[in-house]
One Martini backbone bead per residue (centre of mass of N, CA, C, O) as a GRO file, in nm:
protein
  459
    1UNK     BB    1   2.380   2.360  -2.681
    2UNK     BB    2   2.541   2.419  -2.381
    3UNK     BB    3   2.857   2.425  -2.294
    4UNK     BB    4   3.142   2.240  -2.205
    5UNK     BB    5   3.433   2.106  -2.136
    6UNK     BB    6   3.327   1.809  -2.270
    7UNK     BB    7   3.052   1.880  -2.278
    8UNK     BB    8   2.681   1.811  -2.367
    9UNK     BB    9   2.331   1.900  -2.436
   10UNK     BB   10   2.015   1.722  -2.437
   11UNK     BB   11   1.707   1.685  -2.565
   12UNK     BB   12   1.450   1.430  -2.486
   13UNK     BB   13   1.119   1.296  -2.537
   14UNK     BB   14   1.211   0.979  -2.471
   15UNK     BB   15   1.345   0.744  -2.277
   16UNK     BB   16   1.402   0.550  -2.575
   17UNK     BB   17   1.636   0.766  -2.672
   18UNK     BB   18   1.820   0.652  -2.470
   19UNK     BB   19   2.041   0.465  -2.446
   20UNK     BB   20   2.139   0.157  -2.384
   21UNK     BB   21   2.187   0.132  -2.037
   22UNK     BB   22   2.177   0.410  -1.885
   23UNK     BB   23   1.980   0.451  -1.694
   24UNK     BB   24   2.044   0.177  -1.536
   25UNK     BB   25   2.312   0.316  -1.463
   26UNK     BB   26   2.194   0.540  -1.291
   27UNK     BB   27   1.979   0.500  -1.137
   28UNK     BB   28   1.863   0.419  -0.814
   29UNK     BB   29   1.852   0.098  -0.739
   30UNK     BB   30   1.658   0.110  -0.471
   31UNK     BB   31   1.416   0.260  -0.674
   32UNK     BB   32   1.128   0.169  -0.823
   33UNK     BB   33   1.044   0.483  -0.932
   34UNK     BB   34   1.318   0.463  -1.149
   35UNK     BB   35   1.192   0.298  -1.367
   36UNK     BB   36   1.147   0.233  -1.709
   37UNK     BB   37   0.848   0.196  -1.689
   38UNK     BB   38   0.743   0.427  -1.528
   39UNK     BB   39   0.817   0.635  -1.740
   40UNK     BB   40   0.638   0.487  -1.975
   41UNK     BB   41   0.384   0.517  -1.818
   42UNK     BB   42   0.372   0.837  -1.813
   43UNK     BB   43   0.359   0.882  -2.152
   44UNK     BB   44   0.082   0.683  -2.183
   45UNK     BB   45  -0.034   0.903  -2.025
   46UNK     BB   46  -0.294   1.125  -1.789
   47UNK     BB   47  -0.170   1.261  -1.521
   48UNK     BB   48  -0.101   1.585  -1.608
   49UNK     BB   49   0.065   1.647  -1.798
   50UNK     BB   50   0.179   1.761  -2.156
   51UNK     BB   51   0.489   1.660  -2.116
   52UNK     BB   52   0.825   1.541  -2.166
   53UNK     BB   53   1.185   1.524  -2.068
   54UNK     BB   54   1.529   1.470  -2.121
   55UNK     BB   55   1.844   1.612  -1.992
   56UNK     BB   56   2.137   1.552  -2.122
   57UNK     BB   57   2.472   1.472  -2.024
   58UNK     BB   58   2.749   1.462  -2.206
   59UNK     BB   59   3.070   1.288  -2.300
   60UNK     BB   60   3.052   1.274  -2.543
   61UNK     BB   61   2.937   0.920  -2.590
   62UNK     BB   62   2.838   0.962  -2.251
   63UNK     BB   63   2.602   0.952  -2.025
   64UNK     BB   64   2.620   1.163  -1.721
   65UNK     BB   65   2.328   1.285  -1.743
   66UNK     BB   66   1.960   1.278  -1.618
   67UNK     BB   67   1.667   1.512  -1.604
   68UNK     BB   68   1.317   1.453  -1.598
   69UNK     BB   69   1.067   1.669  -1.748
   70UNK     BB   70   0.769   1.848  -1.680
   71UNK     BB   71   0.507   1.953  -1.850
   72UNK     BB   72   0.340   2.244  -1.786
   73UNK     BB   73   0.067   2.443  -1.958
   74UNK     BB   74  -0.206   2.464  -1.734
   75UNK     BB   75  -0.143   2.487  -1.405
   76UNK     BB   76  -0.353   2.437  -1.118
   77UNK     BB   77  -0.311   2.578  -0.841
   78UNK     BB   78  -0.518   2.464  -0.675
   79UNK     BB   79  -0.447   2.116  -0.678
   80UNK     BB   80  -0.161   2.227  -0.510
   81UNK     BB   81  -0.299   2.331  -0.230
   82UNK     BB   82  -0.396   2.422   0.009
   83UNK     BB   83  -0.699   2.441   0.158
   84UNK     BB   84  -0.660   2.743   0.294
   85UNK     BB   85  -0.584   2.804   0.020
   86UNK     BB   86  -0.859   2.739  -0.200
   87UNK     BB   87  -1.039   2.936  -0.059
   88UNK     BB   88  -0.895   3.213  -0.108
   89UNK     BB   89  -0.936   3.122  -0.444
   90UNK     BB   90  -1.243   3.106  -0.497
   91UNK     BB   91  -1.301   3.332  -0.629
   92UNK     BB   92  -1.119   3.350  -0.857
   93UNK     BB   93  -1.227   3.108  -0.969
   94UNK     BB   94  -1.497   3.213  -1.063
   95UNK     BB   95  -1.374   3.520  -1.195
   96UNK     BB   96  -1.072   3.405  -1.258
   97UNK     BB   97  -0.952   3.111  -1.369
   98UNK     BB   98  -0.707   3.180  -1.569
   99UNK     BB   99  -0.513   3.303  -1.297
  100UNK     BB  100  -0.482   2.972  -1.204
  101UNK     BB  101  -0.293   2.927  -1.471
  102UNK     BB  102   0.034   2.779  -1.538
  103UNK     BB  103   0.329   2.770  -1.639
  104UNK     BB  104   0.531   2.443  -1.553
  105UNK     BB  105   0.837   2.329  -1.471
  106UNK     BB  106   0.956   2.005  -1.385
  107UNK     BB  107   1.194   1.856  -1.190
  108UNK     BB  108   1.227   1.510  -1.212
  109UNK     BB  109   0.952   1.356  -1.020
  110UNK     BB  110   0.622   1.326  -0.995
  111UNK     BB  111   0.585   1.051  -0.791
  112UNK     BB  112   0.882   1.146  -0.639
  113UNK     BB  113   1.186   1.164  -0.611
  114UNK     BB  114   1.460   1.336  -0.662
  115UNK     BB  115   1.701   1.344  -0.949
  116UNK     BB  116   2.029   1.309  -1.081
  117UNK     BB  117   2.102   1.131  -1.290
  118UNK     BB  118   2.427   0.985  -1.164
  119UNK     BB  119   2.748   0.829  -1.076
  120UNK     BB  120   2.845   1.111  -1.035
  121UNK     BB  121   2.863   1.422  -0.945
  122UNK     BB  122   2.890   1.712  -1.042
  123UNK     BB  123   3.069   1.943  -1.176
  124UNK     BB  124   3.080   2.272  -1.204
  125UNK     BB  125   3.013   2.263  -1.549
  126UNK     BB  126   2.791   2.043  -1.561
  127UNK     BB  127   2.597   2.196  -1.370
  128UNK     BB  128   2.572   2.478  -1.521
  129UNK     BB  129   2.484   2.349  -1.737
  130UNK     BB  130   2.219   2.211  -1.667
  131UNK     BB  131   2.096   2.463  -1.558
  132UNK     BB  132   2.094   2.632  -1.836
  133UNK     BB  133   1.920   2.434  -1.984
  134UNK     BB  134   1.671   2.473  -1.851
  135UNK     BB  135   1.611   2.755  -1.872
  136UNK     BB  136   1.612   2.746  -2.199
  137UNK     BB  137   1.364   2.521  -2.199
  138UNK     BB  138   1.177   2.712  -2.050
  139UNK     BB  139   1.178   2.944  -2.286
  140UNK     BB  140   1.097   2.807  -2.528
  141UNK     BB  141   0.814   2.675  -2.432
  142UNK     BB  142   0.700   2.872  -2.201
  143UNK     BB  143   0.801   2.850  -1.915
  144UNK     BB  144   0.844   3.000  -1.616
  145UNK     BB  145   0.826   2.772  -1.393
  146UNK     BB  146   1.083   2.634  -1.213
  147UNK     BB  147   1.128   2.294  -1.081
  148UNK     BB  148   1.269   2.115  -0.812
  149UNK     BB  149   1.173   1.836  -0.710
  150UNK     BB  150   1.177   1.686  -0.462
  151UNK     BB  151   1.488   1.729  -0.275
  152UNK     BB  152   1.723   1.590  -0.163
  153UNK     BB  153   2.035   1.771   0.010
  154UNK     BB  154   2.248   1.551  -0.162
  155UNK     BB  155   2.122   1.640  -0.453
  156UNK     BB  156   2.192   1.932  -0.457
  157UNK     BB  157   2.467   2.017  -0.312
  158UNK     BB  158   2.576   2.037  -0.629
  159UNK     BB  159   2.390   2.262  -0.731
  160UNK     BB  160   2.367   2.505  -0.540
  161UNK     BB  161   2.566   2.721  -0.692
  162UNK     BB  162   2.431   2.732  -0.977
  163UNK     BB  163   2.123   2.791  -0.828
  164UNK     BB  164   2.174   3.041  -0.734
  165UNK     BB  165   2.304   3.217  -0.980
  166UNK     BB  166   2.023   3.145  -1.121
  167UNK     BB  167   1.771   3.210  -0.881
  168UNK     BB  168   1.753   3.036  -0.700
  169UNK     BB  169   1.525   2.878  -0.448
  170UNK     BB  170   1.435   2.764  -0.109
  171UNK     BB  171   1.180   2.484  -0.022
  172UNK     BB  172   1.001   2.318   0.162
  173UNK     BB  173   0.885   2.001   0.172
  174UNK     BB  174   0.733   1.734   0.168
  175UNK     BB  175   0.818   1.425   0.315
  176UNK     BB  176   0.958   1.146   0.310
  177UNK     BB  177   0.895   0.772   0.311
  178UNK     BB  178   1.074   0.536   0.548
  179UNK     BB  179   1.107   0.167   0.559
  180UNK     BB  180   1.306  -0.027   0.782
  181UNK     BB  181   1.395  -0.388   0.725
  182UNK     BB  182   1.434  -0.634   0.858
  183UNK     BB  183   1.573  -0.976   0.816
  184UNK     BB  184   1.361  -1.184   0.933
  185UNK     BB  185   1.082  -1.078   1.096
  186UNK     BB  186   0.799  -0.974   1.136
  187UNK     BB  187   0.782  -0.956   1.444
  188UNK     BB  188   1.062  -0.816   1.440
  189UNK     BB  189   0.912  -0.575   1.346
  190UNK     BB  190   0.701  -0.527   1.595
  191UNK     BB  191   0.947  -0.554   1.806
  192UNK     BB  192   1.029  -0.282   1.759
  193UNK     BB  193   0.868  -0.099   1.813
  194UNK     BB  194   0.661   0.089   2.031
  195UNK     BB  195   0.469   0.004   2.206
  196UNK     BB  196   0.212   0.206   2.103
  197UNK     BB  197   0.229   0.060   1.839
  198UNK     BB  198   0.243  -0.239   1.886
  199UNK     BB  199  -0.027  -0.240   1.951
  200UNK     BB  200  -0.184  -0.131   1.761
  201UNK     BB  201  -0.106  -0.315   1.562
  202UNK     BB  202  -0.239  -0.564   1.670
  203UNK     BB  203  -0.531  -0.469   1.702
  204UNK     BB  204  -0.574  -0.420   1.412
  205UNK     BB  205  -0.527  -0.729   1.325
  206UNK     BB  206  -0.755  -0.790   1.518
  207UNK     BB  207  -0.954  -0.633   1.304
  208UNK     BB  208  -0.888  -0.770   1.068
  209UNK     BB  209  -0.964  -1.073   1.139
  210UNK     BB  210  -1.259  -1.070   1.278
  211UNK     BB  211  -1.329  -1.054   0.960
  212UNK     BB  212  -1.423  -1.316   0.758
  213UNK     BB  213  -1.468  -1.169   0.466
  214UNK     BB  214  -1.196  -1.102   0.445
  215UNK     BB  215  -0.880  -1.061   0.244
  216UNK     BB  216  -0.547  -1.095   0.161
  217UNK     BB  217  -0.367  -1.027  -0.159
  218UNK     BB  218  -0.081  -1.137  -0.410
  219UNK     BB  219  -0.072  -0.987  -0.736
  220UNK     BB  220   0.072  -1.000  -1.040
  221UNK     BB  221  -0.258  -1.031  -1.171
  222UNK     BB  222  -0.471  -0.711  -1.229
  223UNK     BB  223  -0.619  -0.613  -1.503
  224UNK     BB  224  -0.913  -0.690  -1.420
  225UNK     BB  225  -0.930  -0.469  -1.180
  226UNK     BB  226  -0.892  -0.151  -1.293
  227UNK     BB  227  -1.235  -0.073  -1.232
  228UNK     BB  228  -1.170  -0.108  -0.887
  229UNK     BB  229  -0.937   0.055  -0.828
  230UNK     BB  230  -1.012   0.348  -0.986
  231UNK     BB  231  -1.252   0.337  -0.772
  232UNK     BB  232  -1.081   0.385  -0.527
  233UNK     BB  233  -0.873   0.599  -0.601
  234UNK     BB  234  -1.062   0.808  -0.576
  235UNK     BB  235  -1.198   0.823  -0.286
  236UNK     BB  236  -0.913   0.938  -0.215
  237UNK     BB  237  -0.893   1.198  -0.410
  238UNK     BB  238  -1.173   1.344  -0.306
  239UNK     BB  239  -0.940   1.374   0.008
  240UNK     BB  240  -0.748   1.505  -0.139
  241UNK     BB  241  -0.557   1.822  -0.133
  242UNK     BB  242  -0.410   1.723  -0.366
  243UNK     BB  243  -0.356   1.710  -0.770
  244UNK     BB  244  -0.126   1.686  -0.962
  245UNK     BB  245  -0.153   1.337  -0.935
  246UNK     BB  246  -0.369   1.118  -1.160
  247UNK     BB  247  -0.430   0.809  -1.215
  248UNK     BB  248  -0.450   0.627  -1.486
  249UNK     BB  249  -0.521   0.370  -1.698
  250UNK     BB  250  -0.288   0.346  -1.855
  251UNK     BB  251  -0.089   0.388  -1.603
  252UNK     BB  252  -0.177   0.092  -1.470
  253UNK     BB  253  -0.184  -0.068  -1.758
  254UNK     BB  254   0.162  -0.070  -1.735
  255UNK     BB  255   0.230  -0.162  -1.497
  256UNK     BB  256   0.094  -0.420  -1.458
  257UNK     BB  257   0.311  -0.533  -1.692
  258UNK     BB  258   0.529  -0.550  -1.443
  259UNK     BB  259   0.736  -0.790  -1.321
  260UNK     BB  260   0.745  -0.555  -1.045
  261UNK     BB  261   0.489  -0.599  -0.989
  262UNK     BB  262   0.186  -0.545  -0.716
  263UNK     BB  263  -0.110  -0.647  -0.556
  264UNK     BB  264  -0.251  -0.519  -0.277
  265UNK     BB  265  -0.536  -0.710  -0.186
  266UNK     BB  266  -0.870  -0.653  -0.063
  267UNK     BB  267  -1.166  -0.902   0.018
  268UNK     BB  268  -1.499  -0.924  -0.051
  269UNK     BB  269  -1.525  -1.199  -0.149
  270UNK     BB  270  -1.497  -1.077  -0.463
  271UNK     BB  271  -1.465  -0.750  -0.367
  272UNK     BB  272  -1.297  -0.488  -0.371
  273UNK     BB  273  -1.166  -0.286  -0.081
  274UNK     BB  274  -0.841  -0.265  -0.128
  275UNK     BB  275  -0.513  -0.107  -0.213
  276UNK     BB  276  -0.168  -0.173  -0.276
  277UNK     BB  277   0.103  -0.041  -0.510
  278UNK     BB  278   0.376  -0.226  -0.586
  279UNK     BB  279   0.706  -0.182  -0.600
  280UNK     BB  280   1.026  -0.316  -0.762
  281UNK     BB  281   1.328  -0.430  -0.764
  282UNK     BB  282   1.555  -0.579  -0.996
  283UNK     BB  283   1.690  -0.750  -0.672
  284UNK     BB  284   1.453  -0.849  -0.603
  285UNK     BB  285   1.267  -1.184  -0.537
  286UNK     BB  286   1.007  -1.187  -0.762
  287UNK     BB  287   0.859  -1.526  -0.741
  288UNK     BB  288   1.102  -1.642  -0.512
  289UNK     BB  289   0.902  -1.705  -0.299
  290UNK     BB  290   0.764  -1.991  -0.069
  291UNK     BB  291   0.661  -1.911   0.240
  292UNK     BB  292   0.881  -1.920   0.512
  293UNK     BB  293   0.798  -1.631   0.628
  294UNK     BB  294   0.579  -1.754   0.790
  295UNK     BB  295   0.430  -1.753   1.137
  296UNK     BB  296   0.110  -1.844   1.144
  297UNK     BB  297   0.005  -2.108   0.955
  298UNK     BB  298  -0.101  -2.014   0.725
  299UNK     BB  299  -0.228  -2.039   0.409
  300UNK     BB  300  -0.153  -2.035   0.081
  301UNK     BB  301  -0.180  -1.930  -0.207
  302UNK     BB  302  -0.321  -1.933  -0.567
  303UNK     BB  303  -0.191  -1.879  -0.881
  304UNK     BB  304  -0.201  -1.506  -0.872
  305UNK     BB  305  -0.151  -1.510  -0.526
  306UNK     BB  306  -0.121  -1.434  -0.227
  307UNK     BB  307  -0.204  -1.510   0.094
  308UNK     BB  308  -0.446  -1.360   0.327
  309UNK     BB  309  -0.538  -1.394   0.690
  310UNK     BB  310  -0.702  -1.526   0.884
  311UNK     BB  311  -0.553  -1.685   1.210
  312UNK     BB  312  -0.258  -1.691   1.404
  313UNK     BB  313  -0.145  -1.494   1.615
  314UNK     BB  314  -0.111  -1.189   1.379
  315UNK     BB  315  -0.369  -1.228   1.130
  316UNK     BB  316  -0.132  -1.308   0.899
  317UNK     BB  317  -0.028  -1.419   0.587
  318UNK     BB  318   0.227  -1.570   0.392
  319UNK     BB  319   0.287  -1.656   0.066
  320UNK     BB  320   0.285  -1.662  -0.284
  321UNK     BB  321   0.447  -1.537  -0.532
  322UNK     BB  322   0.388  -1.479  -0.843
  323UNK     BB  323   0.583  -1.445  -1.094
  324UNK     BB  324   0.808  -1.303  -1.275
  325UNK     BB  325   1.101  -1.194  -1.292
  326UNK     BB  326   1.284  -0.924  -1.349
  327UNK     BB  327   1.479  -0.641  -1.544
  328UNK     BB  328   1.564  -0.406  -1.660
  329UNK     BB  329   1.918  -0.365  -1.786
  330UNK     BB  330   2.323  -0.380  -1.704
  331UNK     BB  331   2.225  -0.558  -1.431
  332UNK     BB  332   2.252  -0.672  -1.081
  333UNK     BB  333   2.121  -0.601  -0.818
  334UNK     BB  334   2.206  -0.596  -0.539
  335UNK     BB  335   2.005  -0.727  -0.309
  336UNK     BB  336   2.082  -0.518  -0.066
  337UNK     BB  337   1.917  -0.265  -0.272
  338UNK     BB  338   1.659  -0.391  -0.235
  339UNK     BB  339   1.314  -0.219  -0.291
  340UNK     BB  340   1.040  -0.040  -0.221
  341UNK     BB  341   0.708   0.051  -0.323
  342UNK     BB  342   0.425   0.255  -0.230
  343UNK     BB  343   0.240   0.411  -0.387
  344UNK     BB  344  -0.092   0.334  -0.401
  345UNK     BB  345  -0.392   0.374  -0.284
  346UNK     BB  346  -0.719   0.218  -0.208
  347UNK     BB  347  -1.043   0.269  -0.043
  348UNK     BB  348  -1.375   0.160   0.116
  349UNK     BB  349  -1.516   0.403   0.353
  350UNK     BB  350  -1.729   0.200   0.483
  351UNK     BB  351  -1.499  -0.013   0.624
  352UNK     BB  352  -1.188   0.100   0.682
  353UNK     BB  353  -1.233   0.139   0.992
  354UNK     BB  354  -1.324  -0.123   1.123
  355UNK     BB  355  -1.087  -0.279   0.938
  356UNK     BB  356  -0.814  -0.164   0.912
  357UNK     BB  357  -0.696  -0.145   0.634
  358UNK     BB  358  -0.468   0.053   0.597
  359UNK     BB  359  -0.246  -0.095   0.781
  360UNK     BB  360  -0.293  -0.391   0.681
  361UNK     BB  361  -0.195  -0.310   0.405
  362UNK     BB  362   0.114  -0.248   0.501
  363UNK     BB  363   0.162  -0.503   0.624
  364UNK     BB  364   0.151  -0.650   0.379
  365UNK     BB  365   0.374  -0.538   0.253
  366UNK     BB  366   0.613  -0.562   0.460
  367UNK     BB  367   0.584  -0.893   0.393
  368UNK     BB  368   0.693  -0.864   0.121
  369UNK     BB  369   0.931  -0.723   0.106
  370UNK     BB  370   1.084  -0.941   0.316
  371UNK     BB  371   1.045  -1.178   0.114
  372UNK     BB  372   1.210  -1.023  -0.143
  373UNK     BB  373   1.488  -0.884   0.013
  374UNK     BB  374   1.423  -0.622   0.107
  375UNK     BB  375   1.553  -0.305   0.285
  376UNK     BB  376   1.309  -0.146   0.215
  377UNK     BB  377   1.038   0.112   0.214
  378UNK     BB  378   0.801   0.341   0.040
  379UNK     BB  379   0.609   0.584   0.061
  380UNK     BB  380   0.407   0.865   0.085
  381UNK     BB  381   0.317   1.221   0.124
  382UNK     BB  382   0.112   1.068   0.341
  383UNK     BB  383   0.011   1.016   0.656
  384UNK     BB  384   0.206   1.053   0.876
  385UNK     BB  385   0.128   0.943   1.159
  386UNK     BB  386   0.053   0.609   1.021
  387UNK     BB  387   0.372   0.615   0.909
  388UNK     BB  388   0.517   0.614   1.192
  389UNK     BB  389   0.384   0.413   1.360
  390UNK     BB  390   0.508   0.187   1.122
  391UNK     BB  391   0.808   0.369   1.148
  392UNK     BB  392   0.881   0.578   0.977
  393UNK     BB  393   1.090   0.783   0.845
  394UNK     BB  394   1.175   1.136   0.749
  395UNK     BB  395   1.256   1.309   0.454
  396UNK     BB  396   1.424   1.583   0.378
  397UNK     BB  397   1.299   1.808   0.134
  398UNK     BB  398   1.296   2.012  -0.188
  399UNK     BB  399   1.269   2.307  -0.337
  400UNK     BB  400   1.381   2.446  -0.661
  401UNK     BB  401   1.301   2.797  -0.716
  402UNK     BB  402   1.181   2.985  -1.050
  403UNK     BB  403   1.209   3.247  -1.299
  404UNK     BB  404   1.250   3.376  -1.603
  405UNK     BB  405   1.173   3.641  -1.456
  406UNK     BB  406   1.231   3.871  -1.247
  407UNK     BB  407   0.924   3.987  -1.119
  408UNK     BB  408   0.814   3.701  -1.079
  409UNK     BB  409   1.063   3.600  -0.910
  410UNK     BB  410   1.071   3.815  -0.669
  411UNK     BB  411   0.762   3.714  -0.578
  412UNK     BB  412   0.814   3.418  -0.525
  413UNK     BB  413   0.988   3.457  -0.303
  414UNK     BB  414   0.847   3.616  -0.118
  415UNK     BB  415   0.589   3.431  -0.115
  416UNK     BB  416   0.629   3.085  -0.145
  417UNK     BB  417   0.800   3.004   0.148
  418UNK     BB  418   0.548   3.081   0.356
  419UNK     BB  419   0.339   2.892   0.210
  420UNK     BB  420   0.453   2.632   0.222
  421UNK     BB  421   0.553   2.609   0.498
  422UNK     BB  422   0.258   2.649   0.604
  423UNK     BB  423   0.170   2.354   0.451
  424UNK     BB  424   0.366   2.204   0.591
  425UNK     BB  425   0.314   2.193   0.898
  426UNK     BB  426   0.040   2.136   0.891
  427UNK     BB  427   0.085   1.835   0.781
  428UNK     BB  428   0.221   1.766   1.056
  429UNK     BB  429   0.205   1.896   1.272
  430UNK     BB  430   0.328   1.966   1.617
  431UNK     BB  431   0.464   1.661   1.549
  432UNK     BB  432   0.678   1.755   1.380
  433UNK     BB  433   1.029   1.757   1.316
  434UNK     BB  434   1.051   2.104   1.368
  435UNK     BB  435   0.780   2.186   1.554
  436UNK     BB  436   0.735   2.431   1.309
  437UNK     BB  437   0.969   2.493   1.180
  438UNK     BB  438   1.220   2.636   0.990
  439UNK     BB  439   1.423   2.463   0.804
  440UNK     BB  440   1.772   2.442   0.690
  441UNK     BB  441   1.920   2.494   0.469
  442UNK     BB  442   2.142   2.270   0.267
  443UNK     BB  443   2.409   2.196   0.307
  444UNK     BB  444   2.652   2.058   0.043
  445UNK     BB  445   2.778   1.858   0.265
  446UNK     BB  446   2.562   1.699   0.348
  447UNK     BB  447   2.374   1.464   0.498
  448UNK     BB  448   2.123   1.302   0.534
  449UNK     BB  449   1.798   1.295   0.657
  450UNK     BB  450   1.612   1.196   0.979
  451UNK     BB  451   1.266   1.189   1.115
  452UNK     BB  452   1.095   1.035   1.430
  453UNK     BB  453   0.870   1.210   1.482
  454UNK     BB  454   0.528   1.222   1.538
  455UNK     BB  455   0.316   1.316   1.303
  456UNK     BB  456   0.056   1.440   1.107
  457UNK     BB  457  -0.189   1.389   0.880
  458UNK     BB  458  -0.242   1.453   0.562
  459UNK     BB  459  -0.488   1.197   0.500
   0.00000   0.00000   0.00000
């Protein structure tokens, strides 16, 4: 493939075909949704793509960059667009199917943030040669569509240069959820709120302590679960806007097999009635809480799941998480760096408002967090609102996009960020980051940003 000085570019089939240890080398520490687990169970599942392909940038023999890209060569554009978008598609879905499915190769994570796993940035030649080797191989496989999905603007910023010159155009995408962890405890975690989230948050809490027949527990053994889960994430996914991906059998039960995964789950007696499903970094200390961070004298749970319940005080309690910790790796990740993520929940819509499922499951999860000496959680790109009352930061993000042809690329440019960018405001609505406003383009030196004004949500 095309080279630069010093560098050459190699498409591998599989995350197992790269060097033993490079991945976790490259990998961004605190975020567990880019663990080499996840990425085989994506794999080995049918969640949305038709293959998988990881683009190494090499040096010599070392691994200096590596972007995975997903396959798809049968896109339903209706799948991808919000409901107002859908509406005016139903014609065309009706009498012309074929014209709404588009071949189109995403760039990064199909589940999460954009990132070119890299240990230090691209320099200019690597960079050219990454962009170029993506076009390459976008026009081989015959995607015309290529996107660099969900990227913040400082994992952009080095690609900036190529990716102008070769076409591609930016587009704001829907922003990622960001909840930063106090070190103390759950209660200092309320007292940071501001009141009306903090009032509402206790509120939530004894509004299902109130319900003795609820309890909430965390599994590290979940697999006897998965047809209760599927059953729950189903009733989510039938209310969701989008459904680019859809988590099936295979991966929940790939996932469930890692050490470092929980399900933060809630029973009304036997019966599963939500769940959220957590990934930690190997830095997390999974297995190897006490239960010392609970305070509010709630007894633990025991087998394989730490106990939640109601209490006194503020009506939840943590217990003691089983199972062994460890994760793949080259190297120990500093605690300091330790990350969850709440991946994805299901919710039984029976009880779930009037037992505020939705808030209890994710305080329980900020619980599980903090006792695993997690510094942050992240949650999914939808229901603004309610994850902003949580504390959540909101992080913004990018999508680049082009075609390998000229006539569609001009086409895209004109429609696609007009269209997007008022799918994204809709999402945030009225109290979104930029009042409704189009954010401006990552300058390449930009850093980081977070915005905390409460937006609306997205489902």
């Amino acid at each position: 493939m095309g080279r630069t000085t010093g560098h050459r570019a190699e498409v591998l089939r599989s995350i197992d075909q790269l060097p033993p240890g490079s991945w976790e080398r490259l990998a961004p520490a605190g975020d567990p949704m880019w663990s080499r687990g996840v990425f085989r169970a994506l794999e080995r599942s049918r969640v949305g793509p038709s293959g998988y392909a990881y683009l190494t940038v090499r040096r010599g023999a070392e691994t200096v960059a590596v972007l995975p890209l997903c396959l798809f060569r049968d896109l339903r554009l209706d799948r991808i667009v919000g409901p107002r978008e859908r509406r005016l598609l139903a014609p065309l879905r009706r009498h012309a199917p074929r014209l709404l499915r588009v071949p189109m190769l995403f760039c990064g994570h199909l589940l999460g943030q954009g990132h070119v796993l890299a240990a230090e940035p691209l320099d200019g030649p690597a960079g050219e040669l990454l962009v170029s080797a993506v076009l390459d191989f976008a026009r081989r496989e015959r995607l015309g569509t290529v996107v660099l999905k969900d990227f913040a603007g400082p994992d952009l910023a080095p690609l900036r240069a190529p990716l102008t010159a070769a076409g591609f155009f930016l587009v704001p995408s829907l922003p990622d959820t960001e909840l930063a962890l106090p070190a103390d405890s759950f209660e200092q975690y309320l007292a940071a709120l501001p009141a009306k989230p903090r009032r509402n948050a206790r509120a939530k809490i004894r509004r299902f302590a109130a319900r003795p027949g609820l309890r909430i527990e965390v599994l590290a053994d979940f697999a006897h679960l998965l047809p209760a889960v599927l059953a729950l994430y189903g009733q989510v996914m039938d209310r969701a806007d989008q459904t680019l991906d859809v988590l099936d059998h295979a991966f929940l039960a790939a996932v469930a097999e890692d050490p470092l995964s929980r399900l933060v789950a809630c029973f009304e007696g036997e019966r599963l009635v939500g769940f959220l499903l957590c990934l930690f970094t190997p830095g997390a200390g999974t297995g190897s809480g006490s239960g010392s961070g609970s305070e509010d004298g709630t007894g633990a749970g025991h087998g394989s799941g730490a106990g939640f319940g109601p209490g006194t005080g503020n009506g939840i309690g943590f217990g003691e998480a089983a199972g062994a910790g460890g994760g793949a790796g080259d190297g120990v990740v500093a605690a300091a760096a330790a990350g969850a993520t709440g991946a994805r929940i299901g919710l039984d819509y029976r009880l779930a408002h009037d037992a505020a499922l939705y808030h209890n499951l994710h305080y329980a999860a900020v619980r599980l967090a903090m006792a695993e000496g997690c510094r942050h959680i992240r949650f999914a790109q939808t229901a603004y609102l309610p994850k902003v009352e949580l504390g959540c930061a909101l992080v913004e993000q990018w999508h680049a996009m082009t075609h390998v042809r000229p006539l569609p690329r001009a086409l895209l440019r004109r429609l696609l960020p007009p269209a997007l960018t008022a799918a994204r405001d809709r999402a945030l609505g009225p109290h979104g980051p930029h009042g409704g406003a189009r954010p401006a383009p990552p300058h390449p030196r930009a850093e980081a940003r977070t915005e905390e004004r409460p937006p609306h949500a997205a489902r």
